[in-house]
C-alpha cells in the first residue's frame, strides 16, 4: 500500500460531505457542525501567517535538498520535520495601543 496523491488531481471530491467516497466530517444531518467554522479559522490562520511573515529556508538549505519522505500511520506525515525561518514583515507602532475613549473628550488628559 502506498500513498499516490496524483489519483486525486482530477477529482471533484471534497471533504464537505457531498461525496460519499470521502466523508471525514460526516454527511447530511449528521455532519460536523463545526466544519464551516473550522475551514474559516484554518484559512484565516494560514493567511495571517503568510501575510505577516517573510518565510525562507535556513542558511545553506536549498529547496531541492529538502527530504520529502513520508512515514505512514493513521495519516501520512513527513519523516523529517520541515524547518523554516519566519521574519516579521509588518511592524506595528511601538508601545501599547489604547482604544479611543468615548467618555473623555479629546485633549482632556
Tab-separated table of C-alpha atoms in Angstrom:
chain	number	residue	atom	x	y	z
A	1	UNK	CA	0.000	0.000	0.000
A	2	UNK	CA	1.442	3.347	-0.985
A	3	UNK	CA	0.176	6.910	-0.980
A	4	UNK	CA	-0.371	8.214	-4.513
A	5	UNK	CA	-1.641	11.805	-4.360
A	6	UNK	CA	-1.885	12.059	-8.163
A	7	UNK	CA	-5.061	9.956	-8.054
A	8	UNK	CA	-6.875	12.959	-6.519
A	9	UNK	CA	-5.679	15.580	-9.051
A	10	UNK	CA	-8.642	15.468	-11.462
A	11	UNK	CA	-11.217	14.565	-8.817
A	12	UNK	CA	-14.168	16.727	-7.795
A	13	UNK	CA	-14.361	15.027	-4.369
A	14	UNK	CA	-14.007	17.329	-1.340
A	15	UNK	CA	-14.310	16.951	2.447
A	16	UNK	CA	-17.577	18.870	2.813
A	17	UNK	CA	-19.840	15.808	2.966
A	18	UNK	CA	-21.346	15.866	-0.533
A	19	UNK	CA	-19.435	12.843	-1.833
A	20	UNK	CA	-19.818	9.533	-0.037
A	21	UNK	CA	-16.409	8.285	-1.221
A	22	UNK	CA	-14.769	10.609	1.323
A	23	UNK	CA	-16.722	11.818	4.363
A	24	UNK	CA	-14.265	12.559	7.199
A	25	UNK	CA	-16.681	15.012	8.858
A	26	UNK	CA	-19.895	13.070	8.254
A	27	UNK	CA	-22.648	13.954	5.814
A	28	UNK	CA	-26.139	15.375	5.705
A	29	UNK	CA	-27.893	15.970	9.028
A	30	UNK	CA	-25.137	14.140	10.899
A	31	UNK	CA	-22.384	16.357	9.528
A	32	UNK	CA	-19.999	18.039	11.979
A	33	UNK	CA	-21.494	21.443	12.846
A	34	UNK	CA	-18.015	22.925	13.343
A	35	UNK	CA	-16.853	22.191	9.779
A	36	UNK	CA	-17.603	25.668	8.305
A	37	UNK	CA	-16.005	27.430	11.285
A	38	UNK	CA	-13.007	25.088	11.182
A	39	UNK	CA	-12.450	25.794	7.480
A	40	UNK	CA	-12.692	29.556	8.007
A	41	UNK	CA	-10.356	29.536	11.006
A	42	UNK	CA	-7.791	27.360	9.221
A	43	UNK	CA	-7.787	29.654	6.171
A	44	UNK	CA	-7.603	32.745	8.403
A	45	UNK	CA	-4.667	31.362	10.417
A	46	UNK	CA	-2.744	30.277	7.314
A	47	UNK	CA	-3.445	33.592	5.566
A	48	UNK	CA	-2.267	35.530	8.623
A	49	UNK	CA	0.991	33.569	8.782
A	50	UNK	CA	1.651	34.051	5.063
A	51	UNK	CA	0.755	37.751	5.171
A	52	UNK	CA	2.652	38.782	8.297
A	53	UNK	CA	5.899	36.831	7.878
A	54	UNK	CA	8.572	36.558	5.214
A	55	UNK	CA	9.341	32.824	5.061
A	56	UNK	CA	12.700	31.401	3.999
A	57	UNK	CA	14.752	28.245	4.424
A	58	UNK	CA	17.583	28.211	6.985
A	59	UNK	CA	21.094	29.090	5.800
A	60	UNK	CA	22.636	26.605	3.419
A	61	UNK	CA	19.417	24.698	2.649
A	62	UNK	CA	18.181	24.626	-0.934
A	63	UNK	CA	14.613	23.645	-1.887
A	64	UNK	CA	15.906	20.617	-3.823
A	65	UNK	CA	17.770	19.255	-0.782
A	66	UNK	CA	14.635	19.001	1.415
A	67	UNK	CA	13.780	15.408	2.327
A	68	UNK	CA	10.159	14.783	1.282
A	69	UNK	CA	9.971	11.162	2.531
A	70	UNK	CA	6.840	10.244	4.467
A	71	UNK	CA	6.168	7.995	7.429
A	72	UNK	CA	2.904	6.099	7.226
A	73	UNK	CA	0.458	5.818	10.069
A	74	UNK	CA	-3.141	6.908	10.515
A	75	UNK	CA	-2.070	9.909	8.411
A	76	UNK	CA	0.861	10.474	6.058
A	77	UNK	CA	3.372	12.680	7.875
A	78	UNK	CA	6.781	13.921	6.845
A	79	UNK	CA	9.524	11.660	8.161
A	80	UNK	CA	11.783	14.652	8.876
A	81	UNK	CA	10.312	17.923	10.141
A	82	UNK	CA	10.436	20.907	7.813
A	83	UNK	CA	12.400	23.803	9.248
A	84	UNK	CA	11.733	27.342	8.031
A	85	UNK	CA	12.586	30.795	9.350
A	86	UNK	CA	9.938	33.474	9.581
A	87	UNK	CA	10.821	37.144	9.763
A	88	UNK	CA	8.111	39.655	10.694
A	89	UNK	CA	7.171	41.805	7.692
A	90	UNK	CA	4.578	44.092	9.271
A	91	UNK	CA	5.779	46.389	12.016
A	92	UNK	CA	3.239	47.933	14.368
A	93	UNK	CA	3.640	51.245	16.143
A	94	UNK	CA	5.776	50.908	19.306
A	95	UNK	CA	4.006	50.804	22.651
A	96	UNK	CA	0.603	49.513	23.681
A	97	UNK	CA	-2.368	50.567	21.601
A	98	UNK	CA	-5.257	52.059	23.536
A	99	UNK	CA	-8.776	52.108	22.150
A	100	UNK	CA	-10.302	55.569	21.885
A	101	UNK	CA	-12.470	56.508	24.843
A	102	UNK	CA	-15.975	57.769	24.200
A	103	UNK	CA	-16.278	59.095	27.766
A	104	UNK	CA	-13.437	61.635	27.669
A	105	UNK	CA	-13.266	64.410	25.086
A	106	UNK	CA	-10.038	64.635	23.080
A	107	UNK	CA	-7.250	66.576	24.758
A	108	UNK	CA	-8.676	66.292	28.294
A	109	UNK	CA	-5.864	64.041	29.574
